[in-house]
PDB file of C-alpha atoms and ligand atoms in Angstrom:
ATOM      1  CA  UNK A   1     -15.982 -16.699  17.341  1.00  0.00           C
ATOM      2  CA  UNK A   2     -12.606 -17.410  16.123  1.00  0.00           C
ATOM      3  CA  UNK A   3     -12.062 -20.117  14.018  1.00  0.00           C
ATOM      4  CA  UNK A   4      -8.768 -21.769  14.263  1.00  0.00           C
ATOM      5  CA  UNK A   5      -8.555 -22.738  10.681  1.00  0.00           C
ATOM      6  CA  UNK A   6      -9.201 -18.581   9.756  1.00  0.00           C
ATOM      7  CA  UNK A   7      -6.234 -18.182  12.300  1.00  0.00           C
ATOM      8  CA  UNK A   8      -4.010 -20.662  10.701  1.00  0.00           C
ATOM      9  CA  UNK A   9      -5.180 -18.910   7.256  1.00  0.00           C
ATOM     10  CA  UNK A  10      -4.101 -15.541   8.156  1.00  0.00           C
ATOM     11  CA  UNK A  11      -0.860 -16.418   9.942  1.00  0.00           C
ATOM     12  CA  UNK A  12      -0.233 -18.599   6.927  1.00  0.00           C
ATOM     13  CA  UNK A  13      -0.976 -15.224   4.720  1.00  0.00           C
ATOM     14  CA  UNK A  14       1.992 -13.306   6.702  1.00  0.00           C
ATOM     15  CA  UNK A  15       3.829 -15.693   6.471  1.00  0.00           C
ATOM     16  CA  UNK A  16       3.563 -16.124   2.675  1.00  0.00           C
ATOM     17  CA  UNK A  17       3.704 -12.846   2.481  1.00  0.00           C
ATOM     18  CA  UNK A  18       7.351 -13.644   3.822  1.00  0.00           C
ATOM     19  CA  UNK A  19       8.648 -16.010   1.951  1.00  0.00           C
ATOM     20  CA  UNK A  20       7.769 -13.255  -1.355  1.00  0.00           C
ATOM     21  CA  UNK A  21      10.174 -10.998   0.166  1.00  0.00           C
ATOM     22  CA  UNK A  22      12.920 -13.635   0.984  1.00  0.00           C
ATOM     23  CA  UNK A  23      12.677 -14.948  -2.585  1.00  0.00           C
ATOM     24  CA  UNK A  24      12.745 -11.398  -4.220  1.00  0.00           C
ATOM     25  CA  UNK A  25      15.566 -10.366  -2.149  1.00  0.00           C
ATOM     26  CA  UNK A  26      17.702 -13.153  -2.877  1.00  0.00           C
ATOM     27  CA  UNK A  27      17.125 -12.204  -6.420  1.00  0.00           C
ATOM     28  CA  UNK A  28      14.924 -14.911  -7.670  1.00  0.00           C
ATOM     29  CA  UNK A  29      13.003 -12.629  -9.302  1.00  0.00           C
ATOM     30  CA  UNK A  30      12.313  -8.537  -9.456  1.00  0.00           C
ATOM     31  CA  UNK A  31       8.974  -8.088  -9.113  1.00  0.00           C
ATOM     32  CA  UNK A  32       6.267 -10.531  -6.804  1.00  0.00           C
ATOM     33  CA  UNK A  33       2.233 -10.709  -6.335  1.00  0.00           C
ATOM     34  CA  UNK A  34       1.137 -12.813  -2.996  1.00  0.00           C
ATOM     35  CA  UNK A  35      -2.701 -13.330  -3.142  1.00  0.00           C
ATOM     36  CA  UNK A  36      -3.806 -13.860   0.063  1.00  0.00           C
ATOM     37  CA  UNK A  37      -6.711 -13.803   2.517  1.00  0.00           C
ATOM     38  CA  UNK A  38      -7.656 -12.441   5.507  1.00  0.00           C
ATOM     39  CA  UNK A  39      -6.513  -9.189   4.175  1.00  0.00           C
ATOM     40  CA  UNK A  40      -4.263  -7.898   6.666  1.00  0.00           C
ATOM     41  CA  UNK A  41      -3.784  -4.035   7.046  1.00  0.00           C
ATOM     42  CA  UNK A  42      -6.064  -3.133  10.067  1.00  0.00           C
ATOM     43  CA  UNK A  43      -4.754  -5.611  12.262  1.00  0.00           C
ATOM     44  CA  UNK A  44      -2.640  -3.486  14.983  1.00  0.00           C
ATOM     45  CA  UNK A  45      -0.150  -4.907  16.821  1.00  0.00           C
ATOM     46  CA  UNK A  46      -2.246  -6.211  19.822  1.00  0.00           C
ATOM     47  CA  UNK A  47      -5.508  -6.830  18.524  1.00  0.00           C
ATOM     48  CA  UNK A  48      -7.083  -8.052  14.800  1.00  0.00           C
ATOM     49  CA  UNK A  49      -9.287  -5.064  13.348  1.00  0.00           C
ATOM     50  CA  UNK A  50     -11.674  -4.927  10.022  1.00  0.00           C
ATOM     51  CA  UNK A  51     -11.425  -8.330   8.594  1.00  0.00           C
ATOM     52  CA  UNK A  52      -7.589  -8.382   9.233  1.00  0.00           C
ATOM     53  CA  UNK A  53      -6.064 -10.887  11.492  1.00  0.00           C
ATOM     54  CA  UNK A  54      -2.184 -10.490  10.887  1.00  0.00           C
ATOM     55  CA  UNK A  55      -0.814  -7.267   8.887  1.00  0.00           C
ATOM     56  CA  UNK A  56       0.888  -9.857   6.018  1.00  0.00           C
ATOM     57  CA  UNK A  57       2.440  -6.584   4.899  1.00  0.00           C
ATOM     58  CA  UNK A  58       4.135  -5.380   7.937  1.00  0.00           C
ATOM     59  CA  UNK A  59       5.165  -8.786   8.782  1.00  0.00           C
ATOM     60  CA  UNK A  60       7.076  -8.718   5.681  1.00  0.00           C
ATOM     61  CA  UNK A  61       8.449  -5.274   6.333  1.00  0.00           C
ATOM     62  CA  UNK A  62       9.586  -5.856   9.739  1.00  0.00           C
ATOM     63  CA  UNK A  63      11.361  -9.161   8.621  1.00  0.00           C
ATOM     64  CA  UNK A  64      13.302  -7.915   5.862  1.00  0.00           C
ATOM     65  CA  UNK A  65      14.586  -5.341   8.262  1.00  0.00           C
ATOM     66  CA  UNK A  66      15.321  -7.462  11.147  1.00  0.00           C
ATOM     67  CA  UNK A  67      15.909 -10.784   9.860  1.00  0.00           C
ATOM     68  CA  UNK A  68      17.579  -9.653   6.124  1.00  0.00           C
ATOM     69  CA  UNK A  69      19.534  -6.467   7.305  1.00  0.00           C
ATOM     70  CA  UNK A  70      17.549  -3.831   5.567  1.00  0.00           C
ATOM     71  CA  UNK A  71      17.890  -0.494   6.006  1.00  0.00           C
ATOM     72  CA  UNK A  72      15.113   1.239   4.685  1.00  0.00           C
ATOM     73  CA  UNK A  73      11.772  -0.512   3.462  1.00  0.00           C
ATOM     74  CA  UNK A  74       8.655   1.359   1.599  1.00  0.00           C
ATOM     75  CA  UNK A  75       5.156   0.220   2.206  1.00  0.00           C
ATOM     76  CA  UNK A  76       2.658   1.852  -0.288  1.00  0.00           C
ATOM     77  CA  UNK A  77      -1.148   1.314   0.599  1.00  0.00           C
ATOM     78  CA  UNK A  78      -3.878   1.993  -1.633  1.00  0.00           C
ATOM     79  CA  UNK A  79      -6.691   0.192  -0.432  1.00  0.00           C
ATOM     80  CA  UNK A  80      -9.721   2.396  -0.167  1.00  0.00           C
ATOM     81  CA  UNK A  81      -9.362   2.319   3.364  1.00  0.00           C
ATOM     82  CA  UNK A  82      -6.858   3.629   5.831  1.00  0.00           C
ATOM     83  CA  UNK A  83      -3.929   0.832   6.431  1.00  0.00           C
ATOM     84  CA  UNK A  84      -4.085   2.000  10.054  1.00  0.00           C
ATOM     85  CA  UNK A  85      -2.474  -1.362  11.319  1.00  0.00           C
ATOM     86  CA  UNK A  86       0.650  -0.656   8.877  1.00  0.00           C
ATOM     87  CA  UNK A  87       0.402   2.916  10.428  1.00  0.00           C
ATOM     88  CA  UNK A  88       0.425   2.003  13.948  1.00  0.00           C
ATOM     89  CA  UNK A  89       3.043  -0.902  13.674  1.00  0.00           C
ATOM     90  CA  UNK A  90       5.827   2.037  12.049  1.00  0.00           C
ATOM     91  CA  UNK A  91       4.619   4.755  13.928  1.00  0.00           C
ATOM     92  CA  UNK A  92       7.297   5.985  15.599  1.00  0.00           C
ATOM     93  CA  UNK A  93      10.078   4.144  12.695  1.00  0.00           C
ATOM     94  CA  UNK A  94      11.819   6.134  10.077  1.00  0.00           C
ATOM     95  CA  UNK A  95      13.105   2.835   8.250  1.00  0.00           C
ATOM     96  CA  UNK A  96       9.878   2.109   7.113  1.00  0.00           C
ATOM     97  CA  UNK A  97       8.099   4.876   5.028  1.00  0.00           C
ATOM     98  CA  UNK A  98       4.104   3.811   4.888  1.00  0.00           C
ATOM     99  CA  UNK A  99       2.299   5.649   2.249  1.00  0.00           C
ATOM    100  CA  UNK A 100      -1.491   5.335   2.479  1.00  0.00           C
ATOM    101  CA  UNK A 101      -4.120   6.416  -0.260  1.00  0.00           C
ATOM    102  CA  UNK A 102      -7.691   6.369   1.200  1.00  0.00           C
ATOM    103  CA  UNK A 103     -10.978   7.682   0.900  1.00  0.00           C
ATOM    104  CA  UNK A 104     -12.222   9.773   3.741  1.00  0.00           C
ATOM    105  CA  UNK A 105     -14.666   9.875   5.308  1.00  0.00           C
ATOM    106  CA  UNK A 106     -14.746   5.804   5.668  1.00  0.00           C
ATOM    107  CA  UNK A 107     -13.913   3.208   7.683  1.00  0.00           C
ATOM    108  CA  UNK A 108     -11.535   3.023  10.107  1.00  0.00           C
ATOM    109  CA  UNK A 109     -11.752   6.621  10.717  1.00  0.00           C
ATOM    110  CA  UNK A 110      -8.125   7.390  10.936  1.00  0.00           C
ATOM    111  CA  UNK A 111      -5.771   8.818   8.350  1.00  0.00           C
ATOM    112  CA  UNK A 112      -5.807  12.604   8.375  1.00  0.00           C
ATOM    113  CA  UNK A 113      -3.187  14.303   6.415  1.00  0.00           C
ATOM    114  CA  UNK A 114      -1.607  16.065   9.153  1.00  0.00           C
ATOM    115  CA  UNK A 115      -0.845  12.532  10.909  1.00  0.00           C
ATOM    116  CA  UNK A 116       2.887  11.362   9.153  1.00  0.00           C
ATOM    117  CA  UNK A 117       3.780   9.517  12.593  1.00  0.00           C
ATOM    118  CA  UNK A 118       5.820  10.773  15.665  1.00  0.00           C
ATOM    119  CA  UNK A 119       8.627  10.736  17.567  1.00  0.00           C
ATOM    120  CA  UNK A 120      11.737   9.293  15.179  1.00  0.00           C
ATOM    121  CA  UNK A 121       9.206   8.460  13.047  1.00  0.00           C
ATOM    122  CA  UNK A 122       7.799  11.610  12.292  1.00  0.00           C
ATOM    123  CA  UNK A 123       7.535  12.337   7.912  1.00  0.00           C
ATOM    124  CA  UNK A 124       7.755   8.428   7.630  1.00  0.00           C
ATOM    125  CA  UNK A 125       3.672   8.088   7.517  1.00  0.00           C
ATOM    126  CA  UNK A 126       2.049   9.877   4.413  1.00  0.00           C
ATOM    127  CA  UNK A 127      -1.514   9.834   4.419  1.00  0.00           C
ATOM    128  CA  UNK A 128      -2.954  10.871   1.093  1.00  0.00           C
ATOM    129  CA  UNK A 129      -6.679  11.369   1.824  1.00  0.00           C
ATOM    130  CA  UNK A 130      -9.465  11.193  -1.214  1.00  0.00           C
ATOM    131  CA  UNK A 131     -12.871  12.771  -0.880  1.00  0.00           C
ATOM    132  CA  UNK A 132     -15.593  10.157  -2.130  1.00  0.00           C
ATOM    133  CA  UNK A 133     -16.001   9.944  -5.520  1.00  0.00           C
ATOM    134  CA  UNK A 134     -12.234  10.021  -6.571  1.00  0.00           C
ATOM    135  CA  UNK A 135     -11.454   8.794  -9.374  1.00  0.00           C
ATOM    136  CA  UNK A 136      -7.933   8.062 -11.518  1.00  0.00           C
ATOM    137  CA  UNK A 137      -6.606  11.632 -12.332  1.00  0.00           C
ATOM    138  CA  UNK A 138      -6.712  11.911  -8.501  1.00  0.00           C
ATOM    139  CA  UNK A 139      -5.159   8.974  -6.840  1.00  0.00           C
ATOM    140  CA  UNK A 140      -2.471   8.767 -10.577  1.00  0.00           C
ATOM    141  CA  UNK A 141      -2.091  12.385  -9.523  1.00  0.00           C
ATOM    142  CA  UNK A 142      -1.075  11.580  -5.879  1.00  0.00           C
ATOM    143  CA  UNK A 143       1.520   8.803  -6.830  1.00  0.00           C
ATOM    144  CA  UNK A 144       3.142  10.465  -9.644  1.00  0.00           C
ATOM    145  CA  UNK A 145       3.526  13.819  -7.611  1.00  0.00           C
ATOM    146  CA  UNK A 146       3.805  13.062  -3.818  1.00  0.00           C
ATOM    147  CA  UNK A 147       4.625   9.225  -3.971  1.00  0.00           C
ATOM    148  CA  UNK A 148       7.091   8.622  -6.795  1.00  0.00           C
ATOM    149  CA  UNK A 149       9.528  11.877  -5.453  1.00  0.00           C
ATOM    150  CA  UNK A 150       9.422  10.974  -1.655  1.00  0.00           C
ATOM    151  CA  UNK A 151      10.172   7.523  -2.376  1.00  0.00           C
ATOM    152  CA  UNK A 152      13.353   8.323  -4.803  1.00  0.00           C
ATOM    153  CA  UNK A 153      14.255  11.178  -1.517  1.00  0.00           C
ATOM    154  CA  UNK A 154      14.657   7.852   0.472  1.00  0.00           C
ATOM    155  CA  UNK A 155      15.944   5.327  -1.436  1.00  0.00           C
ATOM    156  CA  UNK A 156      14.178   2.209   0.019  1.00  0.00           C
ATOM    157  CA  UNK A 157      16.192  -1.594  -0.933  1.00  0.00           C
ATOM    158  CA  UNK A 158      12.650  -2.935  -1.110  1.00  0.00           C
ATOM    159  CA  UNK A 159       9.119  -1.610  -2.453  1.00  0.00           C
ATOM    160  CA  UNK A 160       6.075  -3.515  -0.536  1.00  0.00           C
ATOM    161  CA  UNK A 161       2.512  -2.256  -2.209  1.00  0.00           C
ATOM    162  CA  UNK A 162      -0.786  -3.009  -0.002  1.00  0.00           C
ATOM    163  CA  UNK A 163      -2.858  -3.697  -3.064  1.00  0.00           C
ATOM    164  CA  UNK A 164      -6.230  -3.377  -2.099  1.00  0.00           C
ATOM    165  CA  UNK A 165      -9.187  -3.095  -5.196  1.00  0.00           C
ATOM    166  CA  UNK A 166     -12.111  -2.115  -3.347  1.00  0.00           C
ATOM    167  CA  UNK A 167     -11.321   1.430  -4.586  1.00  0.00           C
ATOM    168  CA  UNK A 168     -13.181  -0.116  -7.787  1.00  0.00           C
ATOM    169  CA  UNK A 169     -16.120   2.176  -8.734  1.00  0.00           C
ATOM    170  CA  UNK A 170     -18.192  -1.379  -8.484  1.00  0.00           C
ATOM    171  CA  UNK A 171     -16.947  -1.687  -4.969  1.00  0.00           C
ATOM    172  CA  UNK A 172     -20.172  -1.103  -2.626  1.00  0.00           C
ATOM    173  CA  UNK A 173     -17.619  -0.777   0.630  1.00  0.00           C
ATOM    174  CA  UNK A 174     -16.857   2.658  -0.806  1.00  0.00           C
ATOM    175  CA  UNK A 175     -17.282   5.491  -3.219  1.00  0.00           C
ATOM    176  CA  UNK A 176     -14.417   5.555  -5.521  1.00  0.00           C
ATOM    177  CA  UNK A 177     -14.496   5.342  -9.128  1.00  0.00           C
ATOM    178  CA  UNK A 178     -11.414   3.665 -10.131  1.00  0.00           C
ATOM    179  CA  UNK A 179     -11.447   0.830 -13.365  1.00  0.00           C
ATOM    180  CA  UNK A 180      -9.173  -2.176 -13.562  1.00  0.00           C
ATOM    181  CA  UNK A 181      -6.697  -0.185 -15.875  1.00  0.00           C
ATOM    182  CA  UNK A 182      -6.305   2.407 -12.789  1.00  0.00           C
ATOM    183  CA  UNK A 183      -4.425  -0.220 -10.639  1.00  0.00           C
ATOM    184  CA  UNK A 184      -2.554  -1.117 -13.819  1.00  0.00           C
ATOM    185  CA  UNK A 185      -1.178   2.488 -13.823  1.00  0.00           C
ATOM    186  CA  UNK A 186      -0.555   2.983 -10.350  1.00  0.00           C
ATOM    187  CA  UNK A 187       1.608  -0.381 -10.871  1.00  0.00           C
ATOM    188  CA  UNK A 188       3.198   1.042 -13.978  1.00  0.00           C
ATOM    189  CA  UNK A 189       4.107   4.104 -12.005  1.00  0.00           C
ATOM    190  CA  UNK A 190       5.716   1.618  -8.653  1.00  0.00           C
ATOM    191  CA  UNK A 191       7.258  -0.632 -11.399  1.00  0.00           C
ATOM    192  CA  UNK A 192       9.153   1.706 -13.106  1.00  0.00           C
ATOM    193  CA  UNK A 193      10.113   3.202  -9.645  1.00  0.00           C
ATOM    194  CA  UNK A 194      11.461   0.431  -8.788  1.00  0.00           C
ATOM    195  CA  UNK A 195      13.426  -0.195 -12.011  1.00  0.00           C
ATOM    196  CA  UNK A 196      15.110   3.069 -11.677  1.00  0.00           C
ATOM    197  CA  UNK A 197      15.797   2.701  -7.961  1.00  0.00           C
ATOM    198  CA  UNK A 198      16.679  -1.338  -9.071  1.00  0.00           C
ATOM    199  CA  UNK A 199      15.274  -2.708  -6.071  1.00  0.00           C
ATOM    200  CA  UNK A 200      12.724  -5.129  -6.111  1.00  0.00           C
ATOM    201  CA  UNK A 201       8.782  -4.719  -5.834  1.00  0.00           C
ATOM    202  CA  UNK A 202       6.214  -7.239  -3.846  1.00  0.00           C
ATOM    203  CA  UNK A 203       2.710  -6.572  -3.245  1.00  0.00           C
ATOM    204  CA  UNK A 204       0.316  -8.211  -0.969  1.00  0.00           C
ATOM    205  CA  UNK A 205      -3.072  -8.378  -1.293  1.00  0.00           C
ATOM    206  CA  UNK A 206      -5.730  -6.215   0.755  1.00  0.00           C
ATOM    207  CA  UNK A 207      -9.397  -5.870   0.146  1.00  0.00           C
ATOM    208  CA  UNK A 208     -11.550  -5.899  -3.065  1.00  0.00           C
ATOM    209  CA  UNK A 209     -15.096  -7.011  -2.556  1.00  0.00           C
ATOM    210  CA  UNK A 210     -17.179  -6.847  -5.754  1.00  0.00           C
ATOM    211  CA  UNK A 211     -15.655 -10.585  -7.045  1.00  0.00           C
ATOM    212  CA  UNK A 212     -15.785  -9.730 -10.798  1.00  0.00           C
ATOM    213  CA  UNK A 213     -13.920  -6.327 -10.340  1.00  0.00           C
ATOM    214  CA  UNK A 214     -11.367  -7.776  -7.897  1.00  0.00           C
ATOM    215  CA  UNK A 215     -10.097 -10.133 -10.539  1.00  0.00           C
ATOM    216  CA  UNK A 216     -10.199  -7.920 -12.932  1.00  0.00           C
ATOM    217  CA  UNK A 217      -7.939  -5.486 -10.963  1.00  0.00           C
ATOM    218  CA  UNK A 218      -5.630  -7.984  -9.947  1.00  0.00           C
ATOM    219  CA  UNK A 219      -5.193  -9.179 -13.366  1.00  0.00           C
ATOM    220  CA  UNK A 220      -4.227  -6.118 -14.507  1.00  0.00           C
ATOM    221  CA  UNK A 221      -1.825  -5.306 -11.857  1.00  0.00           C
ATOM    222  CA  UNK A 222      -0.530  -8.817 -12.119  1.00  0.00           C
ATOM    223  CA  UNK A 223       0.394  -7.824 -15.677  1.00  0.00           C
ATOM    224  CA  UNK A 224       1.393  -4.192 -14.956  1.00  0.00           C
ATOM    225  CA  UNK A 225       4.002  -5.904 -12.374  1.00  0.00           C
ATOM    226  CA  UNK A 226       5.002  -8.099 -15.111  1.00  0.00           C
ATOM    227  CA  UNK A 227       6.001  -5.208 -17.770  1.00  0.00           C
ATOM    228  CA  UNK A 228       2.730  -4.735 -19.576  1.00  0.00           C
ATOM    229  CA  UNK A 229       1.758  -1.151 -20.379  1.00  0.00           C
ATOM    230  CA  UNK A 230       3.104   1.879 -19.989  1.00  0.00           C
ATOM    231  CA  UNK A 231       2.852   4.651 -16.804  1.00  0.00           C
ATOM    232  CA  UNK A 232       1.067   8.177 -18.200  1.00  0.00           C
ATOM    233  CA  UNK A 233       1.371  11.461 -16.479  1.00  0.00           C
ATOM    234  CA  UNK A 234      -1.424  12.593 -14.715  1.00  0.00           C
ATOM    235  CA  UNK A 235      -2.847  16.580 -14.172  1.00  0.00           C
ATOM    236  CA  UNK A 236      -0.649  18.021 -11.813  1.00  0.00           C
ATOM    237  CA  UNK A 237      -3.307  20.631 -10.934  1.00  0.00           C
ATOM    238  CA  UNK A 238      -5.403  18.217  -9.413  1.00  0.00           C
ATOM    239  CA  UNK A 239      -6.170  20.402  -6.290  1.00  0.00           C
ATOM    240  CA  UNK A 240      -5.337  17.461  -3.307  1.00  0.00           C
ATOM    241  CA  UNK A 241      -1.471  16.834  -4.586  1.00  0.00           C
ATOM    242  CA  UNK A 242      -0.443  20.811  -4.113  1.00  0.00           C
ATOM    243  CA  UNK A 243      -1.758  20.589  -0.739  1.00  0.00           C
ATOM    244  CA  UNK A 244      -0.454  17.237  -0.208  1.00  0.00           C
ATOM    245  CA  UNK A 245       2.549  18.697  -0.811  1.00  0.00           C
ATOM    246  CA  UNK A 246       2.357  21.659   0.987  1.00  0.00           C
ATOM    247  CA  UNK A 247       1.394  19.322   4.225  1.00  0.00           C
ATOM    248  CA  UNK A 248       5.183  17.152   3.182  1.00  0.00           C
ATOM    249  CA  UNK A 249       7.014  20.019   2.897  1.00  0.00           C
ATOM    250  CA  UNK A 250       8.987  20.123   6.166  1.00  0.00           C
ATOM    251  CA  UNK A 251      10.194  16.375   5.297  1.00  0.00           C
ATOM    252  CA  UNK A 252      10.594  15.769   2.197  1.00  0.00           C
ATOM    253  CA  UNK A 253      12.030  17.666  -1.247  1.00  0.00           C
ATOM    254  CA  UNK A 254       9.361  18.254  -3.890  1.00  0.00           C
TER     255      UNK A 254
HETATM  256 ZN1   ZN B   1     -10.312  -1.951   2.170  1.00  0.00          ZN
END
C-alpha cells in the first residue's frame, strides 16, 4: 500500500529538487546539494520502480529545459545501481546527456554498455558498467577518461549529479568498495568541470543504505561541492575505460 504522506514526500523531493535548479540558475549560488527521500532514479515515466516514486532528477532536468530555456542539460548517475528511470525518461533526447556508473550484475538489470539510447537520442545515454568489487581507480578512472571529455564535447548550461552512496564498500545492497573520500573525488572531478565549463552543478540525492557510511559520503561530497580538496588523476590503463571508449567512439571525441 501506498501511503499518501510517502506520495506527498516524494513529489515534494522533485519538486525540491526544482527549486535547486531554479535558484542555481538564477545565479544564487554555483554549486547545490538537495537531500532528499524517496530516492528517485528508477521511477519510469508511468510507473514508480525500486524505492523511487518520482525521478527528482529528471524532474529537474526536464524543467530547466522546458520551463528555463535550456538547451543542453547533463545528468551524471553514480549510484550503484542503474538510473534506468533517468534512462528511459531521455531515451530518445539528445538535450539531455545521462551518464550512469553501475555495478553489474545488480538490480534493475538494465544498463549494458552497448545501450546509449535511440532514435535522436542515440550517444546521449552512457552506461559505464562495473564488475562487483570495483573500487576507486575504476569508477575515478571512468569519470576522468570517458565522463569529464564527453561532457566538455557537449557543453551542457547545467551539471545535475544522481548522487547515490550505496556504492560504499559497507553498503550490503551491493559489492563495491568505494570510501567516503571516493565520492569526494568524483565531486572534485564534476566541480572543477563545471568551473571550467562555468555552469553551475546540483546534485540530488539517490540511495545509500548503510546509515553511518551514507553520512559520511555525503559529507564529503557536501564539502567536495563546496571547494574542499583537490581532483587526482586516476590509471588510465584501468582495462573498462579503453573499452568504454572504444564502445563511445562513433559519438563522441576522445
Ligand atoms: Zn542504488
Amino acid at each position: 500500500m501506498l501511503y499518501f504522506r510517502e506520495l506527498c514526500r516524494a513529489g515534494g523531493g522533485a519538486i525540491d529538487a526544482c527549486e535547486m535548479t531554479r535558484a542555481l540558475l538564477r545565479g544564487e549560488d554555483a554549486v547545490g546539494y538537495c537531500c532528499v527521500r524517496p530516492s528517485g532514479h528508477h521511477a519510469e515515466p508511468d510507473r514508480a520502480m525500486g524505492f523511487c516514486l518520482f525521478d527528482n532528477v529528471a524532474v529537474a532536468a526536464a524543467m530547466a529545459i522546458e520551463d528555463l530555456g535550456l538547451k543542453r542539460v547533463m545528468v551524471l548517475d553514480w549510484d550503484v545501481h542503474h538510473g534506468n528511470g533517468t534512462a528511459e525518461i531521455f531515451r530518445r533526447r539528445d538535450d539531455v546527456l545521462f551518464f550512469s556508473i553501475h555495478q553489474s550484475p545488480l538490480y534493475p538489470g538494465s544498463g549494458a554498455a552497448t545501450d546509449l539510447g535511440s532514435g535522436p537520442g542515440e550517444g546521449y545515454t552512457v552506461n559505464l558498467p562495473v564488475p562487483p568489487g570495483s573500487g576507486e581507480e575504476i569508477w575515478l578512472s571512468l569519470v576522468e577518461h570517458i565522463v569529464v571529455p564527453i561532457a566538455e564535447s557537449f557543453g551542457p548550461e547545467l551539471i545535475l549529479i544522481s548522487a547515490g552512496f550505496d556504492g560504499h564498500r559497507e553498503d550490503l545492497l551491493a559489492g563495491c568498495n568505494l570510501e567516503a573520500s571516493s565520492f569526494a573525488q568524483m565531486t572534485c572531478h564534476v566541480r572543477d568541470l563545471a568551473r571550467r565549463l562555468g555552469v553551475p552543478l546540483g546534485a540530488v540525492q539517490e540511495g545509500g543504505y548503510h546509515l553511518g557510511s551514507l553520512v559520511e559520503s555525503l559529507l564529503a561530497t557536501m564539502a567536495a561541492l563546496g571547494g574542499e580538496g583537490k581532483a587526482r588523476g586516476a590509471a588510465a590503463a584501468e582495462a573498462l575505460t579503453p573499452r568504454a571508449a572504444a564502445t563511445v567512439a562513433p559519438y563522441w571525441p576522445l
